[in-house]
Amino acid sequence: MSALTSLNGVRWIRENLFSSFGNTALTLFGLAVVWLVLVPAIDWALVRAVWSGDSREVCLDPAAGACWPYIEARLGQIVYGFYDKAARWRVDIVFVLGAIGIAWLMLPRLPSKWLVAALLLTVYPIIVFVLLSGGIFGLDVVPTSRWGGLLLTLLVAATGIVTSLPIGIALALARQSDLPVIKWMAIAFIEIVRGVPLITLLFMASNLLPLFLPDGMTADKLVRALVAFSLFSSAYMAEVVRGGLQAIPRGQTEAAHALGLGYWTVTGLIVLPQALRLVIPGIVNTFIGLFKDTTLISIIGFFDLLGVIQSGNADPDWATPNTAFTGYIFVGAVFWAFCFGLSRYAGAVETRLAHADRGQK
Amino acid sequence: MMSDSPHAVEIRKISKFFGGFQALKSVSLTVDHGERIVICGPSGSGKSTLIRCVNRLEEHEEGEIIVDGVALTSNLSHIEEVRREVGMVFQQFNLFPHLTVLENCTLAPIWVRRVPKAEATSRAMALLERVKIPDQANKYPGQLSGGQQQRVAIARALAMNPKIMLFDEPTSALDPEMIAEVLDVMVELATDGMTMLVVTHEMGFARKVADRVVFMDAGEIVEAAPPEEFFANPKSERTKLFLSQILGH
Ligand SMILES: Nc1ncnc2c1ncn2[C@@H]1O[C@H](COP(=O)(O)OP(=O)(O)OP(=O)(O)O)[C@@H](O)[C@H]1O
Ligand SMILES: [Mg+2]
């Protein structure tokens, strides 16, 4: 039995990896890359790494690799930013509730998906707002300038994701409208916002906007940044959705109109379900881009995940040759894990939908 | 087919332009309740455009169209009223690929007529029975043959309980062996007294069920006559030429 499998293994290797000269060369090239990159990386991050200790001394050994105690010491800031220590439990509740809600939506077997989604989009944001900012029910106020780390990154990303899809859909539909005013407003908005770098929009929202707003009308700086971020993502999302709308054959809307269905039913039940399904990869791509763009808010003075690490890297208490690198690798790994999870989940959804109407032309 | 209006469809001197091109040139046609009209003519003669004007998938620029007593203008509620009473079957089926066969047939009754779901479902099943594919109800359109898809499309249109049915070359996209199964359903529908406007080149169907055959060319109705007369002694040269082309070989 085992002789047979190992024989099969050899045959598989020969047929798939060494079937021709070109294939052999590529295989060897691949092995060389793995050897030159992966091996030192693993050696640095795991083998030579320092795993425990409570000060920078442990990481000063010139032969040492990654300095993981630094991450451990900073974990609080990485997760919560400068959120008041005594109030961190409020953030924990926000995390746990959000995780439960999202897990509920993602596990296919659980019931009442619509109800949970509705709660996540209506009640949950209110809970988040109340818990995080405080000021009522005897909760201490924690100003938004102290929110940071993973909390802030997820907050900005989630706001962007949740708002950009509906606004993007609305913009895409408006862009196809028969009413010239609506159509041109949508085009103007999309083209202007897409043509400006996100940083510019964030700067305008944080510095310029207060100068234009009438006296007494202020909005929190984080809220302004969130709005800028949402609008920017929506403009991109609109173009992704428009691609899907254009791919729906005219016969679909004609057949639906011929049955007596009106604009909103045709759009909501016939056009959008098909169009969105077609552009799931594009939507996820936009979400991933948006997730990574959240790091830009560190430029207008917020300490998101990346910002917190950057400020920590400058901390003399942890100044070692490997501190900064360890920090960046860690942040990179966290971002990668979220983005990869998003993309795998979207892949699963696509497969499930494709199964649902298998054989479709 | 009780109705107050004297005619099912009244088309009075309508013209239709696509940019500078005139696709319909002052066309008039009156269809009585329960009448079966077959429309034929060379490609590009305006057959599709004419029947698509009847449920306003195309807007006519001149003339009048009155469908079951309702005049088609830009008035949206009139348009939707007409569309509720007029079913249409397309050459390319145009089923909704993301919905099952059953959902295709219940969508409009539920959303337009506000029929309760259970009732819409049992009615749709009865219609699928009638077009002889009740066993496909829970499949998706992409899993069916062309002939089956077109029969679903007919059932979907009938689910709205229309007074008038429009067919635009319903068998032209089908393989020969499937044409008969769709025509059978249409013959049955005609026998039941449905008012039908059918664009088709199936002259056997025209002979069997049509009350009148309408021949169009270059955006005009050249002649209209009962099938016996139409096939036996066509009046215009254009009709003769066309008939010799499609029957001659
Ligand atoms: N949306 C459109 N834009 C421009 N021209 C059009 C459009 N629809 C139809 N036409 C033109 O109008 C004329 C009539 O078209 P129509 O589709 O009614 O012909 P038809 O008799 O149905 O032909 P076929 O047998 O090929 O279906 C054709 O010359 C066609 O090119
Ligand atoms: Mg046609």
XYZ file of C-alpha atoms and ligand atoms in Angstrom:
642
model
C 0.000 0.000 0.000
C 2.594 2.521 1.034
C 4.915 1.378 -1.762
C 2.098 2.019 -4.200
C 1.389 5.506 -2.847
C 5.015 6.514 -2.896
C 5.247 5.204 -6.469
C 2.187 7.301 -7.353
C 3.860 10.219 -5.640
C 6.973 9.852 -7.737
C 4.911 9.586 -10.888
C 2.885 12.671 -9.945
C 6.078 14.630 -9.352
C 7.544 13.537 -12.659
C 4.360 14.265 -14.632
C 3.580 17.588 -13.038
C 6.897 19.124 -12.096
C 9.492 17.692 -14.468
C 7.524 16.893 -17.607
C 9.586 19.111 -19.896
C 12.701 21.202 -19.897
C 10.752 24.415 -19.326
C 8.692 22.860 -16.569
C 11.826 21.512 -14.871
C 13.462 24.923 -15.036
C 10.399 26.568 -13.490
C 10.255 23.970 -10.746
C 13.899 24.542 -9.878
C 13.417 28.303 -10.018
C 10.463 27.995 -7.670
C 12.454 25.890 -5.250
C 15.284 28.445 -5.339
C 12.877 31.275 -4.517
C 11.423 29.306 -1.638
C 14.921 28.571 -0.393
C 16.139 32.141 -0.656
C 13.073 33.897 0.742
C 10.975 31.589 2.813
C 13.767 29.881 4.702
C 15.399 33.088 6.011
C 11.972 34.526 6.769
C 10.960 31.540 8.864
C 14.380 31.506 10.457
C 14.015 35.184 11.399
C 10.352 35.132 12.468
C 10.256 31.800 14.286
C 13.623 30.102 14.803
C 15.884 32.939 15.884
C 13.010 34.974 17.292
C 12.837 36.064 20.898
C 9.567 34.923 22.426
C 9.528 36.140 25.987
C 10.927 38.838 28.176
C 9.762 42.146 29.533
C 12.236 44.677 28.215
C 14.297 45.478 25.193
C 17.389 43.809 26.664
C 16.179 40.350 25.637
C 16.072 41.443 22.003
C 19.472 43.101 21.839
C 21.407 39.911 20.996
C 22.855 40.576 17.501
C 21.945 37.027 16.436
C 18.322 37.432 17.543
C 15.421 37.494 15.071
C 11.969 38.931 15.576
C 11.322 40.651 18.896
C 7.897 39.297 19.875
C 7.923 40.564 23.479
C 7.643 44.035 21.987
C 4.319 43.102 20.380
C 3.161 41.517 23.607
C 4.016 44.630 25.593
C 2.149 46.788 23.077
C -0.851 44.511 22.579
C -3.158 46.811 24.530
C -2.381 49.770 22.300
C -2.429 47.632 19.182
C -5.987 46.551 19.930
C -7.451 49.636 21.636
C -5.169 52.537 20.749
C -5.174 55.061 23.591
C -8.678 54.132 24.696
C -8.986 54.502 28.476
C -7.790 51.305 30.121
C -10.670 51.217 32.577
C -13.188 51.404 29.740
C -11.683 48.802 27.457
C -14.400 46.338 28.380
C -16.780 48.484 26.331
C -14.633 47.888 23.244
C -14.571 44.172 24.043
C -18.364 44.057 24.012
C -18.379 45.834 20.664
C -15.900 43.289 19.272
C -17.740 40.275 20.614
C -21.171 41.412 19.448
C -19.793 42.225 15.999
C -17.997 38.893 15.749
C -21.115 36.971 16.752
C -23.226 38.854 14.211
C -20.788 38.336 11.371
C -20.238 34.676 12.213
C -23.999 34.220 12.256
C -24.265 35.654 8.756
C -21.380 33.615 7.426
C -22.337 30.177 8.716
C -24.830 28.903 6.141
C -26.796 26.732 8.529
C -27.946 29.339 11.039
C -31.492 30.735 10.619
C -32.976 34.279 10.495
C -30.162 35.772 8.446
C -32.228 38.791 7.431
C -33.118 39.604 11.002
C -29.483 39.388 12.108
C -28.343 41.489 9.149
C -31.005 44.073 9.943
C -29.913 44.179 13.582
C -26.261 44.513 12.557
C -27.095 47.477 10.339
C -29.475 49.301 12.661
C -29.267 48.415 16.334
C -25.616 47.413 16.405
C -24.228 50.758 15.179
C -26.204 52.499 17.913
C -24.803 50.146 20.537
C -21.318 50.727 19.132
C -21.760 54.472 19.227
C -23.097 54.534 22.765
C -20.516 52.127 24.151
C -17.519 53.662 22.430
C -18.219 57.328 22.984
C -20.023 57.061 26.307
C -21.570 60.114 27.920
C -24.866 58.446 28.794
C -25.963 55.616 31.102
C -23.145 56.654 33.431
C -20.470 55.706 30.912
C -17.443 57.998 30.920
C -16.860 59.972 27.754
C -13.942 58.700 25.671
C -13.120 61.255 22.949
C -12.621 59.844 19.475
C -9.049 61.122 19.406
C -8.200 58.350 21.871
C -9.768 55.549 19.803
C -7.095 53.683 17.933
C -5.379 50.489 16.958
C -7.336 47.566 15.604
C -10.520 49.124 16.966
C -10.151 52.177 14.777
C -9.032 50.215 11.740
C -12.030 47.894 11.962
C -14.382 50.776 12.672
C -13.252 52.704 9.611
C -13.204 49.597 7.413
C -16.635 48.420 8.558
C -18.140 51.871 8.046
C -16.624 51.995 4.572
C -17.845 48.527 3.657
C -21.338 49.002 5.008
C -21.887 52.416 3.436
C -20.028 52.060 0.149
C -22.145 49.229 -1.239
C -25.575 50.868 -0.908
C -24.303 54.331 -1.841
C -22.326 52.828 -4.713
C -25.408 50.985 -5.977
C -27.486 54.151 -5.724
C -24.834 56.124 -7.631
C -24.552 53.440 -10.310
C -28.326 53.400 -10.777
C -28.440 57.192 -10.817
C -25.745 57.233 -13.460
C -27.992 55.127 -15.698
C -31.072 57.206 -14.992
C -33.257 58.638 -17.740
C -33.502 61.871 -15.760
C -30.638 64.091 -16.937
C -30.234 66.009 -13.670
C -29.819 62.854 -11.590
C -27.592 61.290 -14.182
C -25.237 64.255 -14.456
C -25.046 64.741 -10.723
C -24.029 61.114 -10.307
C -21.433 61.353 -13.060
C -20.014 64.568 -11.627
C -19.787 63.118 -8.133
C -18.174 59.860 -9.233
C -15.663 61.458 -11.552
C -14.656 64.206 -9.135
C -14.234 61.926 -6.140
C -12.406 59.258 -8.114
C -10.102 61.840 -9.593
C -8.858 63.078 -6.217
C -6.421 61.115 -4.031
C -7.970 59.802 -0.830
C -5.396 61.693 1.231
C -6.572 64.944 -0.284
C -10.147 64.148 0.642
C -9.099 63.244 4.178
C -7.125 66.475 4.535
C -10.054 68.476 3.257
C -12.396 66.718 5.663
C -10.119 67.228 8.640
C -8.699 70.713 8.024
C -10.593 72.545 5.324
C -14.187 71.572 6.000
C -14.424 73.247 9.439
C -13.491 76.558 7.801
C -16.431 76.333 5.406
C -19.043 75.115 7.829
C -21.176 77.841 9.418
C -20.353 78.754 13.015
C -21.697 76.391 15.596
C -21.940 73.588 13.064
C -19.204 71.158 13.813
C -18.794 67.491 13.381
C -16.314 65.301 15.122
C -13.082 64.929 13.215
C -13.465 61.155 13.084
C -16.986 61.491 11.713
C -15.694 63.830 9.015
C -12.957 61.364 8.142
C -15.472 58.514 8.021
C -17.721 60.481 5.681
C -14.824 61.285 3.362
C -13.749 57.684 3.438
C -17.249 56.385 2.683
C -17.809 58.763 -0.202
C -14.454 57.849 -1.711
C -15.195 54.131 -1.492
C -18.709 54.652 -2.830
C -17.432 56.320 -5.978
C -15.275 53.290 -6.704
C -18.043 50.895 -5.805
C -20.396 52.725 -8.170
C -18.163 51.950 -11.107
C -17.849 48.300 -10.113
C -21.621 47.986 -9.862
C -22.120 49.815 -13.144
C -20.013 47.159 -14.845
C -22.479 44.563 -13.578
C -25.528 46.585 -14.608
C -24.212 46.908 -18.129
C -23.688 43.174 -18.408
C -27.399 42.402 -17.939
C -29.025 41.828 -21.337
C -31.786 44.241 -22.293
C -34.142 41.307 -22.747
C -34.210 40.873 -18.970
C -35.648 44.310 -18.260
C -37.937 44.105 -21.282
C -39.380 40.785 -20.117
C -39.864 42.177 -16.622
C -41.527 45.373 -17.870
C -43.736 43.317 -20.191
C -45.031 41.506 -17.096
C -46.099 44.834 -15.640
C -43.301 45.182 -13.092
C -42.273 48.761 -12.340
C -38.823 50.348 -12.182
C -38.094 49.509 -8.550
C -39.211 45.889 -8.702
C -37.355 45.326 -11.957
C -34.234 46.875 -10.474
C -34.480 45.170 -7.105
C -35.612 41.712 -8.164
C -34.251 41.217 -11.659
C -31.351 43.537 -12.457
C -29.455 44.000 -9.194
C -29.432 40.354 -8.046
C -27.891 39.345 -11.348
C -25.580 42.338 -11.679
C -24.190 42.119 -8.135
C -23.571 38.410 -8.486
C -21.524 39.085 -11.602
C -19.313 41.624 -9.882
C -18.690 39.894 -6.552
C -14.948 39.666 -7.340
C -14.858 43.390 -8.105
C -16.805 44.237 -4.959
C -14.468 42.180 -2.799
C -11.510 43.745 -4.539
C -12.858 47.166 -3.624
C -13.459 46.051 -0.036
C -9.892 44.806 0.243
C -8.510 48.016 -1.215
C -10.677 49.968 1.195
C -9.510 47.900 4.136
C -5.904 48.703 3.375
C -6.648 52.359 2.633
C -7.829 52.765 6.226
C -4.138 53.171 7.132
C -4.238 56.595 5.479
C -6.176 58.071 8.375
C -2.947 57.921 10.380
C -1.842 60.828 8.214
C -4.534 63.111 9.599
C -3.535 62.330 13.152
C -5.355 59.141 14.055
C -3.566 56.160 15.527
C -4.983 53.219 13.634
C -3.278 49.834 13.657
C -0.382 51.093 11.580
C -0.207 54.435 13.373
C -0.002 52.754 16.771
C 2.848 50.523 15.617
C 4.668 53.463 14.112
C 4.471 55.426 17.328
C 5.581 52.341 19.232
C 8.547 51.821 16.949
C 9.837 55.192 18.039
C 9.645 54.253 21.708
C 13.202 54.274 23.183
C 12.182 51.686 25.781
C 11.928 49.153 22.972
C 14.662 50.410 20.665
C 16.288 47.280 19.206
C 17.534 46.457 15.696
C 14.438 44.300 15.098
C 11.692 46.363 16.732
C 10.400 48.246 13.703
C 10.599 45.244 11.447
C 8.746 43.072 13.930
C 6.039 45.705 14.234
C 5.541 46.054 10.495
C 5.553 42.293 9.942
C 2.913 41.922 12.636
C 0.666 44.645 11.201
C 1.154 43.201 7.729
C 0.127 39.771 8.983
C -3.015 41.154 10.645
C -4.057 43.012 7.485
C -3.292 39.978 5.381
C -5.377 37.713 7.617
C -8.435 39.988 7.346
C -8.114 40.509 3.598
C -7.469 36.840 2.925
C -10.465 35.873 5.048
C -12.626 38.346 3.108
C -11.489 36.961 -0.200
C -11.947 33.311 0.830
C -15.422 34.031 2.145
C -16.350 35.758 -1.105
C -14.999 32.775 -3.022
C -17.237 30.482 -0.982
C -20.274 32.683 -1.637
C -19.557 32.640 -5.364
C -19.289 28.866 -5.390
C -22.529 28.556 -3.462
C -24.373 30.866 -5.863
C -22.901 29.052 -8.854
C -24.181 25.777 -7.397
C -27.598 27.268 -6.886
C -28.105 27.778 -10.597
C -25.651 25.343 -12.044
C -25.929 24.903 -15.766
C -26.854 28.498 -16.320
C -25.672 29.875 -19.647
C -63.431 37.557 -22.542
C -65.965 40.060 -21.323
C -64.871 43.589 -21.926
C -66.472 46.977 -22.429
C -64.107 48.028 -25.154
C -65.189 47.139 -28.677
C -61.769 45.913 -29.759
C -58.856 44.171 -28.070
C -56.278 46.317 -29.837
C -56.758 49.344 -32.019
C -53.742 50.639 -33.846
C -54.445 53.843 -35.744
C -51.893 55.204 -38.160
C -48.877 54.807 -35.971
C -45.398 55.753 -37.058
C -42.166 54.835 -35.351
C -38.753 56.337 -35.999
C -35.321 55.127 -34.966
C -33.288 58.287 -35.396
C -33.869 59.231 -39.012
C -35.070 55.759 -39.977
C -38.811 55.149 -40.141
C -39.518 51.609 -38.964
C -43.326 51.926 -39.044
C -45.112 54.042 -41.625
C -48.637 54.969 -40.567
C -49.663 51.427 -39.705
C -53.256 50.643 -38.764
C -54.606 47.359 -37.452
C -57.651 46.480 -35.402
C -57.763 43.239 -33.466
C -61.035 41.936 -32.076
C -61.443 40.109 -28.814
C -60.468 36.493 -29.270
C -58.971 37.129 -32.671
C -55.745 35.406 -33.686
C -53.445 37.412 -35.916
C -50.288 36.062 -37.520
C -47.817 38.681 -38.707
C -45.170 37.779 -41.267
C -42.814 39.595 -43.563
C -39.169 39.884 -44.474
C -36.484 40.666 -41.911
C -36.423 44.311 -40.922
C -39.974 44.942 -42.099
C -41.087 46.169 -38.665
C -42.966 43.137 -37.304
C -41.245 43.170 -33.916
C -41.465 46.929 -33.683
C -45.212 46.771 -34.319
C -46.047 44.266 -31.612
C -43.579 45.839 -29.193
C -45.541 49.069 -29.565
C -48.628 47.257 -28.279
C -47.104 46.910 -24.783
C -44.969 49.968 -25.230
C -41.595 48.320 -25.167
C -41.280 50.737 -28.093
C -42.849 54.185 -28.106
C -44.703 55.214 -31.222
C -44.264 58.818 -32.256
C -47.425 59.330 -34.282
C -50.889 57.840 -34.236
C -52.824 56.082 -31.520
C -52.802 52.700 -29.871
C -55.713 51.663 -27.685
C -55.361 48.382 -25.864
C -58.549 47.029 -24.310
C -59.903 50.539 -24.025
C -56.743 52.105 -22.599
C -54.839 54.572 -24.756
C -51.075 54.206 -24.693
C -49.466 57.562 -24.021
C -46.564 58.537 -21.835
C -48.886 58.109 -18.855
C -47.035 55.570 -16.745
C -50.046 54.180 -14.920
C -51.808 53.539 -18.241
C -48.707 51.778 -19.533
C -48.544 49.541 -16.485
C -52.279 48.873 -16.727
C -51.848 47.732 -20.313
C -48.810 45.609 -19.505
C -50.731 43.787 -16.812
C -53.277 42.694 -19.414
C -50.847 41.928 -22.225
C -48.471 38.985 -22.020
C -45.404 38.698 -24.216
C -43.205 35.838 -25.343
C -39.831 36.630 -26.857
C -37.646 34.919 -29.393
C -34.833 34.627 -26.829
C -37.172 33.448 -23.999
C -35.735 36.066 -21.598
C -36.402 33.943 -18.540
C -34.868 35.224 -15.315
C -31.810 32.970 -14.890
C -31.382 33.597 -11.159
C -34.908 32.419 -10.341
C -36.345 28.920 -10.538
C -38.966 28.045 -13.121
C -41.636 28.343 -10.462
C -40.327 31.688 -9.203
C -40.258 32.973 -12.783
C -43.974 32.220 -12.955
C -44.980 33.606 -9.558
C -42.901 36.805 -9.524
C -45.284 39.062 -11.431
C -48.531 37.789 -9.866
C -47.045 38.321 -6.410
C -45.471 41.720 -7.036
C -47.864 43.218 -9.555
C -51.214 41.642 -8.724
C -50.459 41.132 -5.020
C -51.633 37.535 -5.171
C -50.746 35.636 -1.970
C -47.714 33.419 -2.481
C -49.498 30.108 -1.932
C -52.176 30.990 -4.432
C -49.623 32.219 -6.986
C -47.682 28.985 -6.563
C -50.649 26.706 -7.086
C -51.716 28.716 -10.123
C -48.188 28.591 -11.551
C -48.085 24.834 -11.028
C -51.358 24.478 -12.893
C -49.909 26.494 -15.779
C -46.712 24.442 -15.822
C -48.973 21.409 -15.980
C -50.719 22.964 -18.926
C -47.433 23.529 -20.809
C -46.442 19.990 -19.783
C -43.393 20.630 -17.598
C -44.604 20.489 -13.969
C -41.621 18.279 -13.077
C -39.178 21.102 -13.932
C -40.707 23.604 -11.501
C -37.755 23.769 -9.146
C -35.015 23.816 -11.752
C -33.300 26.925 -13.033
C -33.907 28.042 -16.630
C -30.315 27.230 -17.597
C -30.976 23.570 -16.849
C -33.801 23.291 -19.400
C -33.841 22.743 -23.150
C -34.810 25.623 -25.430
C -38.275 24.212 -26.038
C -38.854 23.788 -22.312
C -37.620 27.324 -21.634
C -40.001 28.782 -24.169
C -42.897 26.876 -22.621
C -41.912 28.275 -19.234
C -41.909 31.733 -20.806
C -45.451 31.138 -22.038
C -46.527 29.941 -18.592
C -44.869 32.987 -17.017
C -46.851 35.309 -19.270
C -50.094 33.396 -18.680
C -49.605 33.583 -14.926
C -50.663 37.225 -15.098
C -53.968 36.128 -16.599
C -53.542 38.358 -19.642
C -56.324 39.158 -22.074
C -53.944 39.472 -24.990
C -50.770 37.548 -25.809
C -47.951 38.809 -28.027
C -45.478 36.357 -29.526
C -42.334 37.593 -31.279
C -40.936 34.713 -33.318
C -41.318 32.283 -30.412
C -39.871 29.322 -32.306
C -37.079 30.984 -34.293
C -34.370 30.289 -31.730
C -35.351 26.643 -31.299
C -33.934 23.455 -32.750
C -36.381 21.911 -35.232
C -37.350 19.037 -32.950
C -38.514 21.476 -30.264
C -40.609 23.724 -32.445
C -43.604 21.413 -32.395
C -43.832 21.251 -28.602
C -44.046 25.046 -28.392
C -46.477 25.372 -31.293
C -48.725 22.730 -29.687
C -49.016 24.879 -26.589
C -49.798 27.932 -28.701
C -52.462 26.079 -30.698
C -54.080 24.994 -27.464
C -54.053 28.570 -26.230
C -55.657 29.735 -29.464
C -58.317 27.045 -29.173
C -59.146 28.337 -25.701
C -60.019 31.700 -27.184
C -57.005 33.840 -26.282
C -56.491 37.011 -28.294
C -53.119 36.525 -29.943
C -50.718 38.550 -32.082
C -48.053 36.201 -33.337
C -45.023 37.149 -35.382
C -43.909 33.911 -36.995
C -42.883 32.293 -40.214
C -44.525 29.001 -39.254
C -47.103 29.012 -42.015
C -48.570 25.702 -40.863
C -49.472 27.399 -37.585
C -50.943 30.356 -39.481
C -53.127 28.070 -41.580
C -54.314 26.171 -38.560
C -55.217 28.921 -36.086
C -54.997 32.394 -37.628
C -58.138 34.388 -38.242
C -56.072 36.781 -40.305
C -52.563 36.791 -41.678
C -50.903 40.191 -41.875
C -48.035 40.706 -44.268
C -45.616 43.559 -43.579
C -42.861 44.989 -45.693
C -40.707 48.073 -45.232
C -42.660 49.352 -42.247
C -46.102 48.972 -43.819
C -48.913 46.471 -43.705
C -49.086 45.355 -47.309
C -52.045 43.076 -46.940
C -54.160 41.308 -44.341
C -56.494 38.431 -45.105
C -57.822 35.160 -43.698
C -55.263 32.386 -44.252
C -57.113 30.525 -47.026
C -57.360 33.696 -49.074
C -53.888 34.928 -48.093
C -52.130 31.768 -49.230
C -54.352 30.964 -52.201
C -54.428 34.338 -53.898
C -52.177 36.985 -52.404
C -52.987 40.344 -53.919
C -49.706 42.198 -53.974
C -46.551 41.268 -55.820
C -44.498 41.695 -52.653
C -46.637 39.140 -50.838
C -46.350 36.695 -53.700
C -42.591 37.070 -53.764
C -42.342 36.589 -50.007
C -44.597 33.519 -50.042
C -42.669 31.962 -52.878
C -39.490 32.473 -50.890
C -40.644 30.882 -47.662
C -42.949 28.229 -49.113
C -41.293 27.696 -52.456
C -38.224 25.666 -51.624
N -33.496 49.935 -31.316
C -33.364 50.170 -32.642
N -32.539 51.149 -33.074
C -32.405 51.402 -34.392
N -33.042 50.744 -35.364
C -33.875 49.753 -34.994
C -34.072 49.403 -33.616
N -34.944 48.380 -33.555
C -35.265 48.085 -34.834
N -34.642 48.909 -35.709
C -34.786 48.906 -37.158
O -36.147 48.968 -37.469
C -36.452 48.108 -38.541
C -37.542 47.156 -38.138
O -37.032 46.291 -37.134
P -37.865 45.079 -36.569
O -37.046 44.475 -35.511
O -39.217 45.525 -36.225
O -37.923 44.100 -37.818
P -38.540 42.653 -37.894
O -39.564 42.699 -38.961
O -38.943 42.186 -36.580
O -37.304 41.820 -38.435
P -36.778 40.370 -38.012
O -37.568 39.398 -38.814
O -35.351 40.390 -38.418
O -36.964 40.235 -36.540
C -35.170 47.408 -38.931
O -34.632 48.037 -40.068
C -34.287 47.608 -37.745
O -32.949 47.740 -38.168
Mg -38.195 40.742 -35.163
